[in-house]
Short mmCIF file of N, CA and C in Angstrom, two decimals:
data_model
loop_
_atom_site.label_atom_id
_atom_site.label_comp_id
_atom_site.label_asym_id
_atom_site.label_seq_id
_atom_site.Cartn_x
_atom_site.Cartn_y
_atom_site.Cartn_z
N MET A 1 109.79 42.23 152.13
CA MET A 1 109.02 41.65 151.08
C MET A 1 108.67 42.69 150.01
N MET A 2 108.26 43.87 150.42
CA MET A 2 107.95 44.92 149.44
C MET A 2 109.21 45.41 148.76
N GLY A 3 110.32 45.38 149.45
CA GLY A 3 111.56 45.83 148.86
C GLY A 3 111.95 45.00 147.66
N GLY A 4 111.75 43.69 147.74
CA GLY A 4 112.09 42.82 146.62
C GLY A 4 111.21 43.08 145.41
N GLY A 5 109.92 43.24 145.64
CA GLY A 5 108.99 43.51 144.55
C GLY A 5 109.23 44.88 143.93
N PHE A 6 109.56 45.84 144.76
CA PHE A 6 109.82 47.19 144.27
C PHE A 6 111.09 47.20 143.42
N GLY A 7 112.09 46.46 143.83
CA GLY A 7 113.35 46.38 143.08
C GLY A 7 113.15 45.76 141.71
N MET A 8 112.32 44.76 141.61
CA MET A 8 112.06 44.12 140.32
C MET A 8 111.32 45.06 139.39
N GLY A 9 110.38 45.82 139.96
CA GLY A 9 109.63 46.78 139.14
C GLY A 9 110.52 47.88 138.61
N MET A 10 111.43 48.36 139.40
CA MET A 10 112.33 49.43 138.99
C MET A 10 113.32 48.93 137.95
N GLY A 11 113.59 47.64 137.95
CA GLY A 11 114.54 47.09 136.99
C GLY A 11 114.08 47.24 135.55
N TRP A 12 112.79 47.27 135.32
CA TRP A 12 112.26 47.41 133.96
C TRP A 12 112.17 48.86 133.51
N TRP A 13 112.12 49.80 134.42
CA TRP A 13 111.97 51.21 134.05
C TRP A 13 113.15 51.74 133.25
N TRP A 14 114.35 51.28 133.53
CA TRP A 14 115.50 51.79 132.77
C TRP A 14 115.44 51.33 131.32
N ILE A 15 114.89 50.13 131.08
CA ILE A 15 114.73 49.65 129.71
C ILE A 15 113.70 50.51 128.97
N ILE A 16 112.60 50.81 129.64
CA ILE A 16 111.57 51.66 129.05
C ILE A 16 112.14 53.05 128.78
N GLY A 17 112.95 53.55 129.69
CA GLY A 17 113.60 54.86 129.50
C GLY A 17 114.50 54.88 128.28
N ILE A 18 115.25 53.82 128.08
CA ILE A 18 116.13 53.73 126.91
C ILE A 18 115.29 53.68 125.63
N ILE A 19 114.23 52.93 125.63
CA ILE A 19 113.36 52.84 124.46
C ILE A 19 112.76 54.21 124.13
N VAL A 20 112.31 54.94 125.13
CA VAL A 20 111.75 56.27 124.91
C VAL A 20 112.82 57.21 124.37
N LEU A 21 114.01 57.14 124.93
CA LEU A 21 115.12 57.98 124.47
C LEU A 21 115.46 57.69 123.01
N ILE A 22 115.52 56.43 122.65
CA ILE A 22 115.79 56.06 121.26
C ILE A 22 114.67 56.56 120.35
N ALA A 23 113.42 56.45 120.81
CA ALA A 23 112.29 56.91 120.00
C ALA A 23 112.34 58.42 119.77
N ILE A 24 112.94 59.16 120.69
CA ILE A 24 113.06 60.61 120.52
C ILE A 24 114.27 60.97 119.66
N VAL A 25 115.40 60.32 119.89
CA VAL A 25 116.65 60.67 119.21
C VAL A 25 116.69 60.15 117.78
N TRP A 26 116.16 58.98 117.51
CA TRP A 26 116.25 58.34 116.19
C TRP A 26 115.73 59.24 115.06
N PRO A 27 114.52 59.80 115.15
CA PRO A 27 114.04 60.66 114.06
C PRO A 27 114.91 61.90 113.85
N ILE A 28 115.45 62.45 114.92
CA ILE A 28 116.30 63.63 114.80
C ILE A 28 117.57 63.29 114.03
N VAL A 29 118.18 62.16 114.34
CA VAL A 29 119.39 61.73 113.64
C VAL A 29 119.08 61.44 112.18
N GLN A 30 117.98 60.79 111.89
CA GLN A 30 117.61 60.47 110.52
C GLN A 30 117.36 61.74 109.71
N ARG A 31 116.70 62.71 110.31
CA ARG A 31 116.42 63.97 109.61
C ARG A 31 117.71 64.72 109.32
N SER A 32 118.63 64.75 110.26
CA SER A 32 119.89 65.47 110.03
C SER A 32 120.73 64.77 108.97
N ASN A 33 120.73 63.44 108.94
CA ASN A 33 121.46 62.71 107.91
C ASN A 33 120.85 62.98 106.53
N ARG A 34 119.55 63.02 106.44
CA ARG A 34 118.88 63.28 105.18
C ARG A 34 119.22 64.68 104.68
N ASN A 35 119.29 65.67 105.57
CA ASN A 35 119.63 67.03 105.18
C ASN A 35 121.07 67.12 104.71
N ASN A 36 121.97 66.38 105.32
CA ASN A 36 123.37 66.41 104.90
C ASN A 36 123.52 65.83 103.50
N ILE A 37 122.81 64.78 103.21
CA ILE A 37 122.93 64.14 101.91
C ILE A 37 122.38 65.05 100.81
N THR A 38 121.21 65.64 101.03
CA THR A 38 120.61 66.47 99.99
C THR A 38 121.26 67.84 99.91
N GLY A 39 121.95 68.26 100.95
CA GLY A 39 122.59 69.56 100.96
C GLY A 39 123.90 69.60 100.18
N GLN A 40 124.44 68.48 99.85
CA GLN A 40 125.72 68.43 99.15
C GLN A 40 125.52 68.54 97.65
N GLU A 41 126.47 69.23 97.02
CA GLU A 41 126.43 69.30 95.56
C GLU A 41 127.05 68.04 94.99
N PRO A 42 126.55 67.57 93.86
CA PRO A 42 127.16 66.40 93.24
C PRO A 42 128.57 66.73 92.75
N ARG A 43 129.44 65.75 92.79
CA ARG A 43 130.81 65.96 92.34
C ARG A 43 130.83 66.12 90.83
N LYS A 44 131.67 67.04 90.37
CA LYS A 44 131.81 67.27 88.94
C LYS A 44 132.82 66.30 88.36
N SER A 45 132.57 65.89 87.15
CA SER A 45 133.52 65.01 86.47
C SER A 45 134.68 65.86 85.95
N ALA A 46 135.77 65.20 85.58
CA ALA A 46 136.94 65.90 85.05
C ALA A 46 136.58 66.62 83.75
N LEU A 47 135.73 66.01 82.95
CA LEU A 47 135.32 66.63 81.69
C LEU A 47 134.49 67.89 81.95
N ASP A 48 133.62 67.86 82.95
CA ASP A 48 132.84 69.05 83.29
C ASP A 48 133.75 70.20 83.72
N ILE A 49 134.74 69.89 84.53
CA ILE A 49 135.69 70.91 84.98
C ILE A 49 136.47 71.46 83.78
N LEU A 50 136.88 70.57 82.90
CA LEU A 50 137.62 70.99 81.71
C LEU A 50 136.75 71.91 80.84
N LYS A 51 135.48 71.56 80.66
CA LYS A 51 134.57 72.40 79.88
C LYS A 51 134.41 73.78 80.51
N GLU A 52 134.31 73.81 81.83
CA GLU A 52 134.18 75.10 82.52
C GLU A 52 135.43 75.96 82.32
N ARG A 53 136.59 75.34 82.41
CA ARG A 53 137.84 76.08 82.22
C ARG A 53 137.93 76.62 80.80
N TYR A 54 137.50 75.84 79.82
CA TYR A 54 137.51 76.28 78.43
C TYR A 54 136.50 77.43 78.24
N ALA A 55 135.33 77.29 78.81
CA ALA A 55 134.30 78.31 78.68
C ALA A 55 134.71 79.62 79.34
N SER A 56 135.44 79.55 80.44
CA SER A 56 135.84 80.78 81.13
C SER A 56 137.08 81.41 80.51
N GLY A 57 137.71 80.71 79.57
CA GLY A 57 138.87 81.27 78.88
C GLY A 57 140.20 80.94 79.53
N GLU A 58 140.21 80.07 80.52
CA GLU A 58 141.46 79.68 81.17
C GLU A 58 142.37 78.91 80.22
N ILE A 59 141.77 78.10 79.37
CA ILE A 59 142.55 77.31 78.41
C ILE A 59 142.00 77.56 77.00
N ASP A 60 142.85 77.37 76.00
CA ASP A 60 142.40 77.57 74.62
C ASP A 60 141.87 76.25 74.05
N LYS A 61 141.40 76.32 72.79
CA LYS A 61 140.78 75.15 72.17
C LYS A 61 141.76 74.00 72.02
N GLN A 62 143.00 74.31 71.65
CA GLN A 62 144.00 73.25 71.45
C GLN A 62 144.27 72.51 72.77
N GLU A 63 144.45 73.26 73.84
CA GLU A 63 144.70 72.63 75.14
C GLU A 63 143.47 71.83 75.58
N PHE A 64 142.27 72.37 75.33
CA PHE A 64 141.04 71.67 75.67
C PHE A 64 140.99 70.31 74.97
N GLU A 65 141.27 70.30 73.66
CA GLU A 65 141.20 69.06 72.89
C GLU A 65 142.25 68.05 73.37
N GLU A 66 143.46 68.53 73.69
CA GLU A 66 144.51 67.62 74.17
C GLU A 66 144.13 66.99 75.50
N ARG A 67 143.66 67.80 76.40
CA ARG A 67 143.29 67.30 77.72
C ARG A 67 142.05 66.40 77.65
N LYS A 68 141.15 66.72 76.73
CA LYS A 68 139.95 65.90 76.56
C LYS A 68 140.34 64.50 76.11
N LYS A 69 141.34 64.39 75.21
CA LYS A 69 141.83 63.08 74.76
C LYS A 69 142.41 62.30 75.93
N ASP A 70 143.14 63.00 76.82
CA ASP A 70 143.73 62.34 77.98
C ASP A 70 142.67 61.78 78.92
N ILE A 71 141.60 62.51 79.06
CA ILE A 71 140.51 62.09 79.98
C ILE A 71 139.77 60.89 79.42
N GLU A 72 139.49 60.92 78.14
CA GLU A 72 138.69 59.85 77.53
C GLU A 72 139.57 58.72 77.26
#
Protein backbone atom coordinates (compact mmCIF):
# COMPACT_ATOMS: atom_id res chain seq x y z
CA MET A 1 0.00 0.00 0.00
CA MET A 2 2.79 2.47 0.81
CA GLY A 3 4.64 1.44 -2.31
CA GLY A 4 1.80 2.63 -4.53
CA GLY A 5 1.54 5.99 -2.81
CA PHE A 6 5.30 6.46 -2.83
CA GLY A 7 5.44 5.71 -6.56
CA MET A 8 2.81 8.32 -7.34
CA GLY A 9 4.66 10.93 -5.30
CA MET A 10 7.94 10.23 -7.06
CA GLY A 11 6.22 10.54 -10.42
CA TRP A 12 5.79 14.30 -9.94
CA TRP A 13 9.36 15.00 -8.81
CA TRP A 14 10.85 14.55 -12.29
CA ILE A 15 8.47 17.20 -13.63
CA ILE A 16 9.50 19.59 -10.86
CA GLY A 17 13.15 18.78 -11.63
CA ILE A 18 12.67 19.66 -15.29
CA ILE A 19 10.96 22.94 -14.37
CA VAL A 20 13.83 23.87 -12.04
CA LEU A 21 16.38 22.96 -14.71
CA ILE A 22 14.60 25.11 -17.29
CA ALA A 23 14.42 27.98 -14.79
CA ILE A 24 18.20 27.79 -14.37
CA VAL A 25 19.19 27.25 -18.02
CA TRP A 26 16.74 29.68 -19.69
CA PRO A 27 18.27 32.95 -18.38
CA ILE A 28 21.78 31.74 -19.26
CA VAL A 29 20.76 30.98 -22.84
CA GLN A 30 18.94 34.31 -23.18
CA ARG A 31 21.94 36.24 -21.86
CA SER A 32 24.36 34.51 -24.23
CA ASN A 33 22.06 35.15 -27.21
CA ARG A 34 21.79 38.82 -26.27
CA ASN A 35 25.60 39.09 -26.07
CA ASN A 36 26.02 37.48 -29.49
CA ILE A 37 23.61 39.91 -31.10
CA THR A 38 25.14 43.04 -29.59
CA GLY A 39 28.69 41.79 -30.10
CA GLN A 40 28.40 41.71 -33.87
CA GLU A 41 29.29 44.63 -36.05
CA PRO A 42 26.61 45.82 -38.46
CA ARG A 43 27.16 44.82 -42.07
CA LYS A 44 28.57 47.52 -44.30
CA SER A 45 26.78 48.48 -47.47
CA ALA A 46 28.51 48.26 -50.84
CA LEU A 47 28.65 52.06 -50.99
CA ASP A 48 30.35 52.23 -47.58
CA ILE A 49 32.98 49.75 -48.72
CA LEU A 50 33.47 51.69 -51.95
CA LYS A 51 33.92 54.94 -49.99
CA GLU A 52 36.51 53.28 -47.75
CA ARG A 53 38.44 52.00 -50.76
CA TYR A 54 38.40 55.47 -52.31
CA ALA A 55 39.48 57.10 -49.04
CA SER A 56 42.36 54.66 -48.59
CA GLY A 57 43.58 55.28 -52.14
CA GLU A 58 42.86 51.81 -53.53
CA ILE A 59 40.77 53.30 -56.33
CA ASP A 60 40.84 56.70 -58.03
CA LYS A 61 37.98 59.18 -58.41
CA GLN A 62 37.01 57.98 -61.90
CA GLU A 63 36.74 54.35 -60.79
CA PHE A 64 34.83 55.45 -57.67
CA GLU A 65 32.27 57.34 -59.76
CA GLU A 66 31.84 54.45 -62.22
CA ARG A 67 31.33 51.88 -59.51
CA LYS A 68 29.02 54.22 -57.58
CA LYS A 69 26.76 54.43 -60.67
CA ASP A 70 26.69 50.62 -60.84
CA ILE A 71 25.65 50.35 -57.20
CA GLU A 72 22.90 52.96 -57.37
